[in-house]
């Protein structure tokens, strides 16, 4: 079999910008064996030694922040004004996970018993395969890579073909920080067949996948052939927001627009559907229009640009299909006049933010993940109807409720079916809380103290004193 060539196409120009070679079948088969050998040595290091490596690596990432930020803009199109923040946030996240690792990875004593030492130890699972996406490459990678290393595992990284250099940078930075050779390996491929081969290799003990539901199902199917392999899935969302009638409408509109169109709406926890109390619906729509008038769609290397291109022509087609489908079924395009929306750069995958009203759940734009800068707004009659529609979804990643009555919003949050519920906030994975999807939005969790669970196995020790 010939070695695959993987080419990254710029979303800004639709021209090739990076080319990488895949692996031969023989080289692919060697990856797990090499990872296993590296792990057998690395697992004997102390947590303090691993913490020192991670801390040094986080500093190394920060030192290259501007270079790494520029590559994000080149490869996936997010405006340069925002990409350095992802790198800095990834570092802060890694530092937090390191800070809590002493407590999180500590052993647990059993009940005291005279003449015995009894405890539960957390030990590394072994080689970990991390499949991470292009939309927030550093943030999604840090979620798995740092706890995997802190726990004492070896890692194989498979980046998205859209952002291939991210894994390479991380591998180099960690090696420069003192990580032994081959504890982190990188491979490139565009073929699912090779990924499936790795998942089925008996050396691989955990697969961490962040991406689409379809991709997660494929990973889960491949892993189903084995008992010993674990699977962690961070999948899609169709995240709802509910605007109660007591809000400051101007403020809420600003927050909702940011939560819906930041990163061109290409976030698993972007706001993808908005339910607004009918008593303030029209005023809220007007406020959203006012906010959108101030947004600039354009060249992502322009520091004044708010919204760059979406990642691919195919993605743009999907987004436009959802918009057209809604309009064909009676939705109204309420997008305000904005010259930059009409005249984006000619060669890239530019999709202007679109505000839709008169939407309902017969439309894909309210039920399927759009992953684009679309704001569909639907009237509701009150709390009960809002909660009903928020839960009418196959997804359950995040949801948000917006209200001056925080106590009431907090109470309503108990009835929302999502792994994270925000009150007066959105689109924010907190490093100290569990990031976990309900329903088809995933299985397992990352971040917080529970984010280490999938990277360790429990081993019980029951030691009796020798009879004298």
Coordinates of C-alpha atoms in Angstrom, one line a residue:
X1 CA 0.0 0.0 0.0
X2 CA 1.4 3.4 -0.9
X3 CA 1.9 6.1 1.7
X4 CA -0.9 8.6 1.9
X5 CA -0.3 12.3 1.3
X6 CA -2.4 14.6 3.4
X7 CA -2.8 18.2 2.2
X8 CA -4.3 21.1 4.3
X9 CA -6.4 23.5 2.3
X10 CA -6.5 27.1 3.6
X11 CA -10.1 28.2 4.5
X12 CA -8.9 31.7 3.8
X13 CA -7.8 31.2 0.2
X14 CA -8.8 27.5 -0.6
X15 CA -5.1 27.0 -1.6
X16 CA -2.8 24.2 -0.3
X17 CA -0.7 25.4 2.6
X18 CA 0.7 22.3 4.4
X19 CA 1.4 18.7 3.2
X20 CA 2.2 15.8 5.4
X21 CA 2.9 12.1 4.6
X22 CA 1.0 9.4 6.3
X23 CA 2.5 6.1 7.5
X24 CA 3.1 2.8 5.8
X25 CA 1.2 -0.1 7.2
X26 CA 4.4 -1.4 8.8
X27 CA 5.2 2.0 10.4
X28 CA 1.6 2.2 11.6
X29 CA 1.8 -1.2 13.3
X30 CA 5.0 -0.1 15.0
X31 CA 3.3 2.9 16.8
X32 CA 1.5 0.9 19.5
X33 CA 4.5 -1.3 20.2
X34 CA 6.7 1.7 20.6
X35 CA 4.1 3.4 22.8
X36 CA 4.0 0.3 25.0
X37 CA 7.7 0.2 25.4
X38 CA 7.9 3.9 26.2
X39 CA 5.1 3.5 28.8
X40 CA 6.7 0.6 30.5
X41 CA 9.6 2.9 31.4
X42 CA 7.7 6.2 31.8
X43 CA 5.1 4.7 34.3
X44 CA 8.0 4.3 36.8
X45 CA 8.6 8.0 37.0
X46 CA 7.2 9.9 40.0
X47 CA 4.3 12.3 39.8
X48 CA 6.7 15.1 40.8
X49 CA 8.9 14.4 37.8
X50 CA 5.9 14.4 35.5
X51 CA 4.6 17.6 37.0
X52 CA 8.0 19.3 36.4
X53 CA 7.9 18.3 32.7
X54 CA 4.3 19.6 32.2
X55 CA 5.1 22.9 33.9
X56 CA 8.1 23.4 31.7
X57 CA 6.1 22.4 28.6
X58 CA 3.4 25.0 29.5
X59 CA 6.0 27.7 29.7
X60 CA 7.4 26.5 26.3
X61 CA 3.9 26.8 24.7
X62 CA 3.5 30.3 26.1
X63 CA 6.9 31.3 24.8
X64 CA 5.7 30.4 21.3
X65 CA 2.2 31.8 21.7
X66 CA 2.4 34.3 18.8
X67 CA 3.9 31.7 16.4
X68 CA 1.3 29.1 17.3
X69 CA -1.6 31.6 17.1
X70 CA -0.6 32.6 13.6
X71 CA -0.7 28.9 12.5
X72 CA -4.2 28.5 13.9
X73 CA -5.4 31.5 11.8
X74 CA -3.6 30.1 8.7
X75 CA -4.9 26.6 9.0
X76 CA -8.5 26.9 10.4
X77 CA -9.3 30.6 9.8
X78 CA -10.1 32.0 13.2
X79 CA -9.3 35.8 13.3
X80 CA -5.8 36.6 14.5
X81 CA -7.3 38.9 17.2
X82 CA -8.5 35.8 19.1
X83 CA -6.1 32.9 18.4
X84 CA -3.4 33.8 20.9
X85 CA -6.1 33.7 23.6
X86 CA -6.7 30.0 22.8
X87 CA -3.0 29.2 23.3
X88 CA -2.9 31.2 26.6
X89 CA -6.1 29.5 27.8
X90 CA -4.7 26.1 27.0
X91 CA -1.7 26.9 29.1
X92 CA -3.8 28.1 32.1
X93 CA -5.9 24.9 31.8
X94 CA -2.7 22.7 31.8
X95 CA -1.4 24.6 34.8
X96 CA -4.6 24.0 36.7
X97 CA -4.7 20.3 35.9
X98 CA -1.1 20.1 37.1
X99 CA -2.0 21.9 40.3
X100 CA -4.8 19.5 41.3
X101 CA -2.9 16.3 40.2
X102 CA -1.4 15.6 43.6
X103 CA -4.8 15.3 45.2
X104 CA -6.6 13.8 42.2
X105 CA -4.0 11.0 41.6
X106 CA -3.4 10.2 45.3
X107 CA -4.2 6.8 46.7
X108 CA -7.2 6.1 48.9
X109 CA -6.9 4.3 52.2
X110 CA -9.2 1.4 53.0
X111 CA -10.9 0.9 56.3
X112 CA -8.3 0.5 59.1
X113 CA -7.6 -3.0 60.1
X114 CA -5.0 -4.1 62.6
X115 CA -2.1 -6.0 61.1
X116 CA -3.0 -4.9 57.5
X117 CA -2.1 -2.2 55.1
X118 CA -5.0 -1.7 52.7
X119 CA -5.4 1.0 50.0
X120 CA -6.4 1.8 46.5
X121 CA -3.8 3.1 44.1
X122 CA -4.5 4.9 40.8
X123 CA -2.2 3.5 38.2
X124 CA -1.8 4.6 34.5
X125 CA -3.9 2.7 32.0
X126 CA -1.1 2.4 29.3
X127 CA -0.8 3.7 25.8
X128 CA -3.5 6.3 24.9
X129 CA -4.7 7.3 21.4
X130 CA -5.8 10.9 21.2
X131 CA -7.8 12.0 18.2
X132 CA -8.4 15.7 18.4
X133 CA -10.1 18.3 16.1
X134 CA -9.3 21.5 14.2
X135 CA -11.8 24.0 15.7
X136 CA -10.0 24.5 19.1
X137 CA -6.9 22.3 18.6
X138 CA -4.9 23.4 21.6
X139 CA -7.7 23.5 24.1
X140 CA -9.1 20.1 23.1
X141 CA -5.7 18.5 23.0
X142 CA -4.7 19.8 26.5
X143 CA -7.9 18.3 27.9
X144 CA -6.5 14.8 27.3
X145 CA -2.8 15.2 26.8
X146 CA -1.9 16.8 30.2
X147 CA -3.8 14.4 32.4
X148 CA -2.6 11.4 30.3
X149 CA 1.0 12.4 30.9
X150 CA 0.5 13.4 34.6
X151 CA -1.0 10.0 35.2
X152 CA 2.0 8.3 33.7
X153 CA 0.7 7.1 30.3
X154 CA 2.3 7.2 26.9
X155 CA 0.4 8.9 24.1
X156 CA -0.2 8.7 20.3
X157 CA -1.5 11.9 18.8
X158 CA -3.6 12.1 15.6
X159 CA -4.4 15.7 14.7
X160 CA -7.0 16.8 12.3
X161 CA -5.6 17.0 8.7
X162 CA -6.8 20.7 8.9
X163 CA -4.4 21.6 11.7
X164 CA -1.5 19.1 11.4
X165 CA 1.3 21.2 12.9
X166 CA -0.3 21.5 16.4
X167 CA 0.6 17.9 17.4
X168 CA 4.1 18.3 16.1
X169 CA 4.6 21.5 18.1
X170 CA 3.3 19.8 21.3
X171 CA 5.5 16.8 20.8
X172 CA 8.6 19.0 20.3
X173 CA 7.8 21.2 23.3
X174 CA 7.2 18.3 25.6
X175 CA 10.4 16.6 24.6
X176 CA 12.3 19.9 25.1
X177 CA 10.7 20.0 28.6
X178 CA 12.3 16.6 29.4
X179 CA 9.7 14.1 28.3
X180 CA 11.4 10.9 27.3
X181 CA 11.5 10.0 23.6
X182 CA 8.4 8.2 22.2
X183 CA 6.2 8.9 25.3
X184 CA 4.4 11.2 22.8
X185 CA 4.3 10.1 19.2
X186 CA 2.5 11.8 16.3
X187 CA 1.0 10.4 13.1
X188 CA -0.9 11.9 10.3
X189 CA -3.7 10.3 8.3
X190 CA -6.9 11.1 6.4
X191 CA -8.0 7.5 6.3
X192 CA -10.3 6.0 8.9
X193 CA -8.9 2.5 8.2
X194 CA -5.6 3.3 9.8
X195 CA -7.3 4.8 12.9
X196 CA -9.4 1.7 13.2
X197 CA -6.3 -0.5 13.0
X198 CA -4.8 1.4 16.0
X199 CA -8.0 1.2 18.0
X200 CA -8.1 -2.5 17.6
X201 CA -4.4 -3.0 18.6
X202 CA -4.2 -4.7 22.0
X203 CA -1.6 -2.2 23.2
X204 CA -4.0 0.7 23.1
X205 CA -5.8 1.0 26.4
X206 CA -7.8 4.3 25.9
X207 CA -9.1 6.2 22.9
X208 CA -9.9 9.9 23.4
X209 CA -11.9 11.3 20.5
X210 CA -13.3 14.8 20.1
X211 CA -15.4 15.4 17.0
X212 CA -18.7 14.6 15.3
X213 CA -21.3 12.1 16.4
X214 CA -20.6 10.1 13.2
X215 CA -16.9 10.0 14.1
X216 CA -17.7 9.0 17.7
X217 CA -19.9 6.1 16.5
X218 CA -17.1 4.9 14.2
X219 CA -14.6 4.9 17.1
X220 CA -17.1 3.2 19.4
X221 CA -17.8 0.5 16.8
X222 CA -14.1 -0.2 16.3
X223 CA -13.5 -0.4 20.1
X224 CA -16.4 -2.8 20.5
X225 CA -14.2 -5.6 19.3
X226 CA -12.2 -5.4 22.5
X227 CA -13.0 -5.6 26.2
X228 CA -9.9 -3.9 27.5
X229 CA -10.0 -0.6 25.6
X230 CA -11.8 2.4 27.1
X231 CA -13.4 5.1 25.0
X232 CA -13.9 8.8 25.8
X233 CA -16.1 10.8 23.4
X234 CA -16.6 14.5 23.3
X235 CA -19.1 15.0 20.5
X236 CA -21.4 17.6 19.0
X237 CA -24.0 19.9 20.4
X238 CA -27.1 21.8 19.5
X239 CA -26.8 24.0 22.5
X240 CA -29.9 26.1 23.5
X241 CA -30.3 29.4 25.2
X242 CA -33.4 30.6 26.9
X243 CA -34.0 34.4 27.3
X244 CA -36.5 35.1 30.1
X245 CA -38.6 38.3 30.0
X246 CA -36.8 40.0 32.9
X247 CA -33.4 40.3 31.2
X248 CA -31.5 43.4 30.2
X249 CA -32.3 42.9 26.5
X250 CA -29.3 44.8 25.1
X251 CA -26.9 43.0 27.3
X252 CA -28.4 39.6 26.5
X253 CA -28.3 40.2 22.8
X254 CA -24.6 41.0 22.9
X255 CA -23.9 37.8 24.9
X256 CA -26.0 35.6 22.6
X257 CA -24.4 36.9 19.4
X258 CA -20.9 36.3 20.8
X259 CA -21.9 32.8 22.0
X260 CA -23.4 32.0 18.6
X261 CA -21.0 33.4 16.0
X262 CA -17.6 33.5 17.8
X263 CA -15.1 31.2 15.8
X264 CA -17.7 31.4 13.0
X265 CA -20.0 29.3 15.2
X266 CA -17.6 26.4 15.0
X267 CA -17.7 25.2 18.6
X268 CA -19.4 22.2 20.0
X269 CA -20.8 24.5 22.7
X270 CA -21.8 27.4 20.5
X271 CA -25.3 28.7 21.0
X272 CA -27.2 27.0 18.1
X273 CA -30.8 27.8 19.0
X274 CA -32.4 30.6 21.0
X275 CA -35.8 30.5 22.8
X276 CA -37.1 33.9 23.8
X277 CA -40.2 34.7 25.8
X278 CA -42.8 36.0 23.5
X279 CA -43.3 39.2 25.5
X280 CA -39.8 40.4 24.6
X281 CA -39.2 38.5 21.3
X282 CA -39.4 41.5 18.9
X283 CA -37.4 43.8 21.1
X284 CA -34.7 41.1 21.5
X285 CA -34.5 40.5 17.7
X286 CA -34.0 44.2 17.1
X287 CA -31.2 44.2 19.8
X288 CA -29.5 41.3 18.1
X289 CA -29.7 43.1 14.7
X290 CA -28.1 46.1 16.3
X291 CA -25.2 44.0 17.6
X292 CA -24.7 42.3 14.3
X293 CA -24.4 45.6 12.5
X294 CA -21.2 46.2 14.4
X295 CA -19.5 42.8 13.4
X296 CA -16.9 42.6 10.7
X297 CA -16.7 39.5 8.4
X298 CA -13.4 39.4 6.5
X299 CA -9.7 38.5 6.3
X300 CA -8.8 36.7 9.5
X301 CA -5.3 38.4 9.5
X302 CA -7.0 41.8 9.8
X303 CA -6.9 42.6 13.6
X304 CA -10.3 44.3 13.2
X305 CA -12.1 41.2 11.9
X306 CA -14.6 39.5 14.2
X307 CA -15.6 36.6 12.0
X308 CA -13.4 34.7 9.5
X309 CA -14.2 31.9 7.1
X310 CA -15.6 28.6 8.0
X311 CA -13.2 25.7 7.7
X312 CA -14.2 24.2 4.3
X313 CA -16.4 24.5 1.3
X314 CA -18.3 21.4 2.5
X315 CA -18.9 23.1 5.9
X316 CA -20.2 26.3 4.1
X317 CA -22.5 24.2 2.0
X318 CA -24.0 22.5 5.1
X319 CA -24.6 25.8 6.8
X320 CA -26.2 27.3 3.8
X321 CA -28.3 24.2 3.4
X322 CA -29.7 24.5 6.9
X323 CA -30.5 28.2 6.3
X324 CA -32.2 27.5 3.0
X325 CA -34.2 24.6 4.5
X326 CA -35.5 26.8 7.2
X327 CA -36.4 29.6 4.8
X328 CA -38.2 27.1 2.6
X329 CA -40.3 26.0 5.6
X330 CA -41.3 29.6 6.5
X331 CA -38.5 31.0 8.5
X332 CA -37.6 34.7 8.0
X333 CA -34.2 36.1 7.4
X334 CA -33.9 39.0 9.8
X335 CA -30.2 39.6 9.3
X336 CA -29.4 43.4 9.3
X337 CA -27.7 45.3 6.6
X338 CA -23.9 45.0 6.9
X339 CA -21.5 45.7 4.0
X340 CA -18.9 43.2 5.2
X341 CA -21.5 40.5 5.2
X342 CA -22.2 41.2 1.5
X343 CA -18.6 41.7 0.3
X344 CA -16.2 39.2 2.0
X345 CA -12.9 38.2 0.4
X346 CA -13.6 36.4 -2.8
X347 CA -11.5 33.2 -2.4
X348 CA -12.3 31.9 1.1
X349 CA -15.1 30.0 2.7
X350 CA -17.0 33.0 4.1
X351 CA -20.5 32.6 5.5
X352 CA -22.1 35.7 6.8
X353 CA -23.8 35.6 10.2
X354 CA -27.5 34.9 9.7
X355 CA -30.4 35.8 12.0
X356 CA -33.5 33.7 11.5
X357 CA -36.9 34.2 13.1
X358 CA -40.2 32.2 12.8
X359 CA -38.3 29.0 13.2
X360 CA -39.6 25.7 14.7
X361 CA -38.4 22.1 15.3
X362 CA -39.4 20.9 11.9
X363 CA -36.3 22.6 10.6
X364 CA -32.8 21.2 10.6
X365 CA -31.4 24.5 11.8
X366 CA -33.2 23.8 15.1
X367 CA -32.4 20.1 15.4
X368 CA -29.2 19.2 13.6
X369 CA -25.7 20.6 14.4
X370 CA -25.1 23.5 12.1
X371 CA -21.6 24.4 13.2
X372 CA -21.8 27.9 11.7
X373 CA -22.7 31.5 12.4
X374 CA -26.4 31.1 12.4
X375 CA -28.8 32.5 15.1
X376 CA -32.3 30.9 14.9
X377 CA -34.7 32.6 17.4
X378 CA -38.0 31.0 18.4
X379 CA -40.8 32.4 20.5
X380 CA -41.9 30.6 23.6
X381 CA -44.8 31.2 26.0
X382 CA -42.8 30.8 29.2
X383 CA -40.5 28.7 31.3
X384 CA -42.3 25.4 30.8
X385 CA -42.4 25.6 27.1
X386 CA -38.8 26.8 26.9
X387 CA -37.5 23.8 28.9
X388 CA -39.6 21.4 26.8
X389 CA -38.0 22.7 23.6
X390 CA -34.5 22.9 25.1
X391 CA -34.7 19.2 26.0
X392 CA -36.2 18.2 22.6
X393 CA -32.9 17.3 21.1
X394 CA -30.6 14.3 20.6
X395 CA -27.8 16.4 22.1
X396 CA -27.0 17.5 25.6
X397 CA -23.7 19.3 25.9
X398 CA -24.4 22.7 27.3
X399 CA -27.4 25.0 27.7
X400 CA -27.9 28.5 29.1
X401 CA -30.6 30.4 30.8
X402 CA -30.6 34.2 30.9
X403 CA -32.4 36.1 33.7
X404 CA -32.1 38.7 36.4
X405 CA -33.8 36.2 38.7
X406 CA -30.8 34.1 39.2
X407 CA -32.5 31.9 41.8
X408 CA -35.3 31.0 39.5
X409 CA -33.0 30.4 36.6
X410 CA -30.9 28.2 38.8
X411 CA -34.0 26.2 39.7
X412 CA -35.0 25.8 36.1
X413 CA -31.5 24.5 35.3
X414 CA -32.3 21.4 37.2
X415 CA -34.8 20.4 34.5
X416 CA -32.4 21.0 31.6
X417 CA -30.9 17.9 30.1
X418 CA -27.3 18.9 29.5
X419 CA -23.9 18.1 31.0
X420 CA -23.3 21.8 31.7
X421 CA -25.9 24.4 32.4
X422 CA -25.0 28.1 32.5
X423 CA -26.9 30.9 34.1
X424 CA -26.1 34.3 32.4
X425 CA -23.1 32.8 30.7
X426 CA -22.4 30.5 27.8
X427 CA -19.7 28.8 25.7
X428 CA -17.2 28.4 28.5
X429 CA -15.6 25.0 29.5
X430 CA -14.4 25.7 33.1
X431 CA -11.2 23.8 34.0
X432 CA -12.4 23.0 37.5
X433 CA -15.7 21.5 36.4
X434 CA -16.5 18.3 34.6
X435 CA -16.8 18.7 30.8
X436 CA -19.2 16.0 29.9
X437 CA -21.9 15.4 27.2
X438 CA -25.3 13.9 27.8
X439 CA -27.3 12.0 25.2
X440 CA -25.4 11.9 21.8
X441 CA -23.0 14.6 22.9
X442 CA -20.6 12.1 24.3
X443 CA -19.5 9.7 27.1
X444 CA -17.0 10.2 29.8
X445 CA -15.6 13.5 30.9
X446 CA -12.6 15.7 30.8
X447 CA -11.4 18.7 33.0
X448 CA -11.7 19.0 36.7
X449 CA -10.7 16.3 39.2
X450 CA -13.0 13.8 37.4
X451 CA -11.2 14.4 34.1
X452 CA -8.3 12.2 35.3
X453 CA -10.6 9.2 35.9
X454 CA -10.3 7.7 32.4
X455 CA -6.5 7.9 32.4
X456 CA -6.1 5.6 35.5
X457 CA -7.0 2.2 36.6
X458 CA -7.8 1.3 40.2
X459 CA -5.5 -1.2 41.8
X460 CA -6.3 -2.5 45.4
X461 CA -3.5 -3.4 47.7
X462 CA -4.2 -5.8 50.7
X463 CA -1.0 -6.3 52.6
X464 CA -1.0 -8.5 55.8
X465 CA 1.8 -8.3 58.3
X466 CA 4.0 -11.5 58.4
X467 CA 3.1 -13.6 61.4
X468 CA 5.8 -13.5 64.1

